[in-house]
Amino acid sequence: MLLIRNLHAGYGDVPVLWGVDLKVEHGDIACLVGSNGAGKTTLLRALSGLLPPNSGSIVFEGRELAGAEPERILGAGIAHVPEGRRLFSAMSVRDNLLMGAYLRRDGAHAIGRDLERMYGLFPILRERQAQDAGTLSGGEQQMCAVARGLMSAPRLLVIDELSLGLAPAVVDQLCDALRRLNQEGLTLLVVEQDVATALELAQHAFVMDTGRVTRSGSSETLRNDPAIREAYLGAI
Ligand SMILES: Nc1ncnc2c1ncn2[C@@H]1O[C@H](COP(=O)(O)OP(=O)(O)OP(=O)(O)O)[C@@H](O)[C@H]1O
Ligand SMILES: [Mg+2]
C-alpha cells in the first residue's frame, strides 16, 4: 500500500533522513520506533507533504506522492495525526472533527454519519462535542485528534506519538479503538515511543536510528531480538 524508497529530507542544509526505506501492507498496523531525534516525526512530515523531501520516492496505492502538497496527499487517502495533536483549541470538539472532513466531496450526509461513528468510537467526544478542544484532558485531546484524522475518511492513518503523556488506561482505550478500526479495514502507521506498547499494538515494526530504518520485521521477531530487548525493552 505504501512504499517509501531511499527517502532523503532535512531542514535547510541539515540532512535528517538519510535514505529511508519502509513498506506498509494494506490492512496492517505498522509501528515506527526509535530514539529521540532519530527522524520519526521528520519522516511523517515528509510523508504527509509538510516537508518536501530532497530525493527518494513515496508511492501510495501506486501513485507517486513525494513532494506533493499536503492537500493532495490527504485527498489521496493519507491522514496525519501530528505530534502534539495540534487541535484548534478555541473551536469546539465538533467543529474540530468537521475540519477533518473539509476536503471531502461526498456530502453532508456521509460526513454526518462519520461524525456519529466517531462519537460511537469515543463516546466521551459526544459528551464534550460543544466544549472548546483546548479545555479537553490530554487523553480526550488525543481521541479528538485521532477522530479528526479519521473524519477525512483515510485509508491510511498515520499517528505521531500515540501515547505520549497519557495514562495507561487511556492508552489501552486508544489502542482498542485503533484495533477496531483496523479490523474494519483501516491501515495504520503509528509512531510510538513506548516500544512495548508499539509491539503489542502492531503486526510489523520499523526501528529508526539517525535517519534510517535500521531494523524491521514482525513485532514478534523484534520483541525477541536481543538488541531491541536491550535497547528498548529494559531486558538483558
Ligand atoms: N524544524 C526543524 N528545524 C531544524 N531541525 C529540526 C526541525 N525539526 C526537527 N529537527 C531535527 O531533526 C532531527 C530529527 O527530529 P525528529 O523530530 O524527526 O525526531 P523524532 O524521531 O521524531 O524524535 P522524538 O522521538 O523526540 O519525537 C533532530 O535532530 C531535530 O533536532
Ligand atoms: Mg517526534
mmCIF file of C-alpha atoms and ligand atoms in Angstrom:
data_model
loop_
_atom_site.group_PDB
_atom_site.id
_atom_site.type_symbol
_atom_site.label_atom_id
_atom_site.label_comp_id
_atom_site.label_asym_id
_atom_site.label_seq_id
_atom_site.Cartn_x
_atom_site.Cartn_y
_atom_site.Cartn_z
ATOM 1 C CA MET A 1 0.000 0.000 0.000
ATOM 2 C CA LEU A 2 2.798 2.374 0.956
ATOM 3 C CA LEU A 3 6.320 2.051 -0.331
ATOM 4 C CA ILE A 4 8.953 4.554 0.728
ATOM 5 C CA ARG A 5 12.270 4.217 -1.065
ATOM 6 C CA ASN A 6 15.587 5.893 -0.342
ATOM 7 C CA LEU A 7 13.935 8.997 1.095
ATOM 8 C CA HIS A 8 16.173 11.945 1.938
ATOM 9 C CA ALA A 9 14.888 15.027 3.738
ATOM 10 C CA GLY A 10 16.100 17.652 6.162
ATOM 11 C CA TYR A 11 15.795 21.203 7.351
ATOM 12 C CA GLY A 12 17.733 23.773 5.343
ATOM 13 C CA ASP A 13 21.226 22.395 4.857
ATOM 14 C CA VAL A 14 20.876 19.892 7.676
ATOM 15 C CA PRO A 15 20.031 16.399 6.476
ATOM 16 C CA VAL A 16 17.852 14.334 8.820
ATOM 17 C CA LEU A 17 16.618 11.411 6.725
ATOM 18 C CA TRP A 18 19.446 9.514 5.048
ATOM 19 C CA GLY A 19 17.687 7.115 2.719
ATOM 20 C CA VAL A 20 14.634 5.727 4.486
ATOM 21 C CA ASP A 21 13.086 2.518 3.162
ATOM 22 C CA LEU A 22 9.751 1.430 4.560
ATOM 23 C CA LYS A 23 6.836 -0.655 3.340
ATOM 24 C CA VAL A 24 3.337 -0.900 4.807
ATOM 25 C CA GLU A 25 0.917 -3.527 3.513
ATOM 26 C CA HIS A 26 -2.769 -2.875 3.160
ATOM 27 C CA GLY A 27 -4.612 -3.915 6.337
ATOM 28 C CA ASP A 28 -1.528 -3.682 8.518
ATOM 29 C CA ILE A 29 -0.867 -1.929 11.783
ATOM 30 C CA ALA A 30 2.767 -0.893 11.460
ATOM 31 C CA CYS A 31 4.715 0.924 14.112
ATOM 32 C CA LEU A 32 7.795 3.063 13.902
ATOM 33 C CA VAL A 33 10.038 3.303 16.932
ATOM 34 C CA GLY A 34 13.439 4.806 17.606
ATOM 35 C CA SER A 35 15.303 7.099 19.926
ATOM 36 C CA ASN A 36 14.646 10.828 20.278
ATOM 37 C CA GLY A 37 15.864 12.725 17.253
ATOM 38 C CA ALA A 38 16.033 9.622 15.042
ATOM 39 C CA GLY A 39 13.825 11.331 12.455
ATOM 40 C CA LYS A 40 10.421 9.724 13.021
ATOM 41 C CA THR A 41 8.479 12.984 13.012
ATOM 42 C CA THR A 42 10.506 14.205 10.055
ATOM 43 C CA LEU A 43 9.571 11.062 8.127
ATOM 44 C CA LEU A 44 5.869 11.530 8.890
ATOM 45 C CA ARG A 45 6.096 15.189 7.883
ATOM 46 C CA ALA A 46 7.688 14.194 4.571
ATOM 47 C CA LEU A 47 5.033 11.529 4.070
ATOM 48 C CA SER A 48 2.166 13.945 4.626
ATOM 49 C CA GLY A 49 3.675 16.698 2.480
ATOM 50 C CA LEU A 50 4.522 19.126 5.281
ATOM 51 C CA LEU A 51 8.242 18.843 4.485
ATOM 52 C CA PRO A 52 9.186 18.362 0.834
ATOM 53 C CA PRO A 53 11.775 15.584 0.580
ATOM 54 C CA ASN A 54 15.091 16.224 -1.164
ATOM 55 C CA SER A 55 15.002 12.940 -3.038
ATOM 56 C CA GLY A 56 13.506 9.478 -2.976
ATOM 57 C CA SER A 57 10.097 8.058 -3.570
ATOM 58 C CA ILE A 58 6.802 7.711 -1.687
ATOM 59 C CA VAL A 59 4.352 5.508 -3.548
ATOM 60 C CA PHE A 60 0.875 5.139 -2.099
ATOM 61 C CA GLU A 61 -1.579 2.790 -3.817
ATOM 62 C CA GLY A 62 0.507 3.034 -6.963
ATOM 63 C CA ARG A 63 0.758 6.842 -7.052
ATOM 64 C CA GLU A 64 3.967 8.770 -6.531
ATOM 65 C CA LEU A 65 3.395 11.340 -3.788
ATOM 66 C CA ALA A 66 6.905 12.513 -2.875
ATOM 67 C CA GLY A 67 6.847 16.313 -2.851
ATOM 68 C CA ALA A 68 3.088 16.591 -3.342
ATOM 69 C CA GLU A 69 1.115 19.240 -1.463
ATOM 70 C CA PRO A 70 -0.440 18.206 1.883
ATOM 71 C CA GLU A 71 -3.952 18.588 0.498
ATOM 72 C CA ARG A 72 -3.225 16.264 -2.386
ATOM 73 C CA ILE A 73 -1.817 13.660 -0.009
ATOM 74 C CA LEU A 74 -4.832 13.969 2.279
ATOM 75 C CA GLY A 75 -7.071 13.698 -0.752
ATOM 76 C CA ALA A 76 -5.175 10.576 -1.830
ATOM 77 C CA GLY A 77 -6.199 8.925 1.433
ATOM 78 C CA ILE A 78 -3.431 9.530 3.981
ATOM 79 C CA ALA A 79 -4.360 11.382 7.188
ATOM 80 C CA HIS A 80 -1.750 12.534 9.700
ATOM 81 C CA VAL A 81 -2.344 12.956 13.437
ATOM 82 C CA PRO A 82 0.587 15.217 14.325
ATOM 83 C CA GLU A 83 2.881 15.174 17.322
ATOM 84 C CA GLY A 84 1.319 17.447 19.963
ATOM 85 C CA ARG A 85 -2.164 16.920 18.469
ATOM 86 C CA ARG A 86 -2.479 20.467 17.059
ATOM 87 C CA LEU A 87 -6.193 20.844 17.693
ATOM 88 C CA PHE A 88 -7.927 24.157 17.083
ATOM 89 C CA SER A 89 -8.128 24.930 20.776
ATOM 90 C CA ALA A 90 -10.687 27.754 20.560
ATOM 91 C CA MET A 91 -13.033 25.669 18.429
ATOM 92 C CA SER A 92 -15.499 23.093 19.699
ATOM 93 C CA VAL A 93 -14.798 19.383 19.545
ATOM 94 C CA ARG A 94 -17.488 19.017 16.911
ATOM 95 C CA ASP A 95 -16.019 21.772 14.730
ATOM 96 C CA ASN A 96 -12.554 20.233 15.073
ATOM 97 C CA LEU A 97 -13.968 16.962 13.803
ATOM 98 C CA LEU A 98 -15.744 18.690 10.932
ATOM 99 C CA MET A 99 -12.488 20.451 9.995
ATOM 100 C CA GLY A 100 -11.054 16.986 9.394
ATOM 101 C CA ALA A 101 -13.661 16.491 6.673
ATOM 102 C CA TYR A 102 -13.066 19.781 4.840
ATOM 103 C CA LEU A 103 -11.695 18.194 1.661
ATOM 104 C CA ARG A 104 -14.442 15.617 1.327
ATOM 105 C CA ARG A 105 -16.816 15.857 -1.570
ATOM 106 C CA ASP A 106 -19.175 13.051 -0.612
ATOM 107 C CA GLY A 107 -21.749 15.308 1.037
ATOM 108 C CA ALA A 108 -23.152 16.295 4.404
ATOM 109 C CA HIS A 109 -24.973 13.021 4.896
ATOM 110 C CA ALA A 110 -21.812 10.886 4.700
ATOM 111 C CA ILE A 111 -19.915 13.347 6.879
ATOM 112 C CA GLY A 112 -22.706 13.337 9.485
ATOM 113 C CA ARG A 113 -22.685 9.552 9.504
ATOM 114 C CA ASP A 114 -18.918 9.525 10.112
ATOM 115 C CA LEU A 115 -19.314 12.081 12.908
ATOM 116 C CA GLU A 116 -21.722 9.642 14.578
ATOM 117 C CA ARG A 117 -19.190 6.874 14.006
ATOM 118 C CA MET A 118 -16.554 8.937 15.828
ATOM 119 C CA TYR A 119 -18.897 9.508 18.759
ATOM 120 C CA GLY A 120 -19.526 5.756 18.807
ATOM 121 C CA LEU A 121 -15.801 5.060 18.815
ATOM 122 C CA PHE A 122 -15.018 7.658 21.501
ATOM 123 C CA PRO A 123 -18.239 8.291 23.487
ATOM 124 C CA ILE A 124 -16.567 10.971 25.612
ATOM 125 C CA LEU A 125 -16.298 13.143 22.479
ATOM 126 C CA ARG A 126 -20.074 13.136 22.135
ATOM 127 C CA GLU A 127 -20.378 14.427 25.695
ATOM 128 C CA ARG A 128 -17.753 17.062 25.016
ATOM 129 C CA GLN A 129 -18.848 17.986 21.478
ATOM 130 C CA ALA A 130 -19.770 21.597 22.282
ATOM 131 C CA GLN A 131 -16.738 22.206 24.507
ATOM 132 C CA ASP A 132 -13.648 24.030 23.230
ATOM 133 C CA ALA A 133 -10.986 21.489 22.305
ATOM 134 C CA GLY A 134 -8.414 23.418 24.353
ATOM 135 C CA THR A 135 -10.283 22.553 27.544
ATOM 136 C CA LEU A 136 -10.106 18.773 26.986
ATOM 137 C CA SER A 137 -7.863 16.498 29.035
ATOM 138 C CA GLY A 138 -4.776 15.098 27.305
ATOM 139 C CA GLY A 139 -6.467 11.782 26.607
ATOM 140 C CA GLU A 140 -9.598 13.447 25.260
ATOM 141 C CA GLN A 141 -7.441 15.656 23.044
ATOM 142 C CA GLN A 142 -5.700 12.636 21.582
ATOM 143 C CA MET A 143 -9.062 10.975 20.900
ATOM 144 C CA CYS A 144 -10.238 14.179 19.256
ATOM 145 C CA ALA A 145 -7.071 14.373 17.147
ATOM 146 C CA VAL A 146 -7.404 10.746 16.025
ATOM 147 C CA ALA A 147 -11.104 11.260 15.261
ATOM 148 C CA ARG A 148 -10.345 14.454 13.324
ATOM 149 C CA GLY A 149 -7.856 12.490 11.222
ATOM 150 C CA LEU A 150 -10.459 9.799 10.616
ATOM 151 C CA MET A 151 -13.024 12.366 9.503
ATOM 152 C CA SER A 152 -11.124 12.732 6.221
ATOM 153 C CA ALA A 153 -12.091 9.079 5.562
ATOM 154 C CA PRO A 154 -8.472 7.995 5.047
ATOM 155 C CA ARG A 155 -7.326 4.542 4.031
ATOM 156 C CA LEU A 156 -4.012 5.076 5.840
ATOM 157 C CA LEU A 157 -3.942 6.824 9.221
ATOM 158 C CA VAL A 158 -0.538 7.989 10.427
ATOM 159 C CA ILE A 159 -0.201 8.893 14.101
ATOM 160 C CA ASP A 160 2.825 10.575 15.687
ATOM 161 C CA GLU A 161 3.382 9.816 19.388
ATOM 162 C CA LEU A 162 0.205 7.963 20.195
ATOM 163 C CA SER A 163 0.664 7.561 23.946
ATOM 164 C CA LEU A 164 2.921 10.466 24.935
ATOM 165 C CA GLY A 165 1.870 11.887 28.298
ATOM 166 C CA LEU A 166 -1.237 9.728 28.602
ATOM 167 C CA ALA A 167 -2.343 7.445 31.424
ATOM 168 C CA PRO A 168 -2.150 3.683 30.751
ATOM 169 C CA ALA A 169 -5.947 3.269 30.821
ATOM 170 C CA VAL A 170 -6.332 5.935 28.112
ATOM 171 C CA VAL A 171 -3.600 4.332 26.020
ATOM 172 C CA ASP A 172 -5.463 0.995 26.258
ATOM 173 C CA GLN A 173 -8.657 2.669 25.143
ATOM 174 C CA LEU A 174 -6.927 4.291 22.173
ATOM 175 C CA CYS A 175 -5.240 1.026 21.188
ATOM 176 C CA ASP A 176 -8.582 -0.812 21.377
ATOM 177 C CA ALA A 177 -10.159 1.796 19.119
ATOM 178 C CA LEU A 178 -7.276 1.527 16.627
ATOM 179 C CA ARG A 179 -7.572 -2.271 16.558
ATOM 180 C CA ARG A 180 -11.284 -1.988 15.881
ATOM 181 C CA LEU A 181 -10.653 0.478 13.038
ATOM 182 C CA ASN A 182 -8.011 -1.843 11.637
ATOM 183 C CA GLN A 183 -10.468 -4.744 11.668
ATOM 184 C CA GLU A 184 -12.834 -2.533 9.690
ATOM 185 C CA GLY A 185 -10.146 -2.119 7.025
ATOM 186 C CA LEU A 186 -8.060 0.892 8.039
ATOM 187 C CA THR A 187 -4.285 0.641 7.644
ATOM 188 C CA LEU A 188 -2.200 2.336 10.334
ATOM 189 C CA LEU A 189 1.328 3.610 10.734
ATOM 190 C CA VAL A 190 1.967 4.614 14.329
ATOM 191 C CA VAL A 191 4.998 6.295 15.867
ATOM 192 C CA GLU A 192 5.172 5.234 19.468
ATOM 193 C CA GLN A 193 7.895 5.943 21.988
ATOM 194 C CA ASP A 194 6.829 3.143 24.286
ATOM 195 C CA VAL A 195 8.235 0.167 22.413
ATOM 196 C CA ALA A 196 6.355 -2.455 24.433
ATOM 197 C CA THR A 197 3.040 -0.739 23.627
ATOM 198 C CA ALA A 198 4.070 -0.364 19.976
ATOM 199 C CA LEU A 199 4.973 -4.026 19.550
ATOM 200 C CA GLU A 200 1.784 -5.132 21.240
ATOM 201 C CA LEU A 201 -0.398 -2.955 19.013
ATOM 202 C CA ALA A 202 1.321 -3.535 15.690
ATOM 203 C CA GLN A 203 1.883 -6.535 13.479
ATOM 204 C CA HIS A 204 5.001 -5.046 11.895
ATOM 205 C CA ALA A 205 7.607 -2.727 13.276
ATOM 206 C CA PHE A 206 10.349 -0.477 11.957
ATOM 207 C CA VAL A 207 13.212 0.816 14.029
ATOM 208 C CA MET A 208 14.746 4.148 13.049
ATOM 209 C CA ASP A 209 18.204 5.229 14.002
ATOM 210 C CA THR A 210 19.792 8.527 12.881
ATOM 211 C CA GLY A 211 17.716 8.997 9.781
ATOM 212 C CA ARG A 212 17.486 5.433 8.524
ATOM 213 C CA VAL A 213 15.347 2.378 9.143
ATOM 214 C CA THR A 214 17.869 0.000 10.627
ATOM 215 C CA ARG A 215 15.642 -2.919 11.564
ATOM 216 C CA SER A 216 12.240 -4.162 10.521
ATOM 217 C CA GLY A 217 10.156 -7.265 10.859
ATOM 218 C CA SER A 218 7.150 -8.712 12.584
ATOM 219 C CA SER A 219 6.525 -7.386 16.073
ATOM 220 C CA GLU A 220 7.118 -10.909 17.329
ATOM 221 C CA THR A 221 10.564 -11.046 15.702
ATOM 222 C CA LEU A 222 11.582 -7.657 17.064
ATOM 223 C CA ARG A 223 10.285 -8.460 20.528
ATOM 224 C CA ASN A 224 12.671 -11.419 20.582
ATOM 225 C CA ASP A 225 15.602 -9.532 19.080
ATOM 226 C CA PRO A 226 18.288 -9.227 21.791
ATOM 227 C CA ALA A 227 19.407 -5.775 20.587
ATOM 228 C CA ILE A 228 15.837 -4.449 20.736
ATOM 229 C CA ARG A 229 15.252 -6.040 24.103
ATOM 230 C CA GLU A 230 18.354 -4.449 25.497
ATOM 231 C CA ALA A 231 17.911 -1.018 23.937
ATOM 232 C CA TYR A 232 14.167 -0.561 24.303
ATOM 233 C CA LEU A 233 12.517 -3.174 26.461
ATOM 234 C CA GLY A 234 14.671 -2.919 29.550
ATOM 235 C CA ALA A 235 15.749 -6.535 29.276
ATOM 236 C CA ILE A 236 19.247 -8.020 29.036
HETATM 237 N N1 LIG B 1 12.035 22.388 12.270
HETATM 238 C C1 LIG B 1 13.277 21.894 12.409
HETATM 239 N N2 LIG B 1 14.357 22.597 12.055
HETATM 240 C C2 LIG B 1 15.610 22.106 12.184
HETATM 241 N N3 LIG B 1 15.880 20.868 12.654
HETATM 242 C C3 LIG B 1 14.850 20.115 13.042
HETATM 243 C C4 LIG B 1 13.497 20.575 12.939
HETATM 244 N N4 LIG B 1 12.681 19.605 13.389
HETATM 245 C C5 LIG B 1 13.478 18.584 13.760
HETATM 246 N N5 LIG B 1 14.784 18.887 13.536
HETATM 247 C C6 LIG B 1 15.920 18.000 13.803
HETATM 248 O O1 LIG B 1 15.751 16.813 13.073
HETATM 249 C C7 LIG B 1 16.188 15.680 13.820
HETATM 250 C C8 LIG B 1 15.075 14.651 13.874
HETATM 251 O O2 LIG B 1 13.974 15.186 14.571
HETATM 252 P P1 LIG B 1 12.581 14.457 14.627
HETATM 253 O O3 LIG B 1 11.636 15.363 15.303
HETATM 254 O O4 LIG B 1 12.220 13.954 13.285
HETATM 255 O O5 LIG B 1 12.913 13.198 15.557
HETATM 256 P P2 LIG B 1 11.951 12.164 16.263
HETATM 257 O O6 LIG B 1 12.473 10.807 15.916
HETATM 258 O O7 LIG B 1 10.548 12.454 15.944
HETATM 259 O O8 LIG B 1 12.257 12.444 17.800
HETATM 260 P P3 LIG B 1 11.280 12.374 19.080
HETATM 261 O O9 LIG B 1 11.243 10.936 19.476
HETATM 262 O O10 LIG B 1 11.997 13.207 20.098
HETATM 263 O O11 LIG B 1 9.952 12.921 18.686
HETATM 264 C C9 LIG B 1 16.606 16.215 15.174
HETATM 265 O O12 LIG B 1 17.993 16.315 15.183
HETATM 266 C C10 LIG B 1 15.955 17.573 15.242
HETATM 267 O O13 LIG B 1 16.713 18.452 16.013
HETATM 268 MG MG MG B 2 8.944 13.011 17.031
#
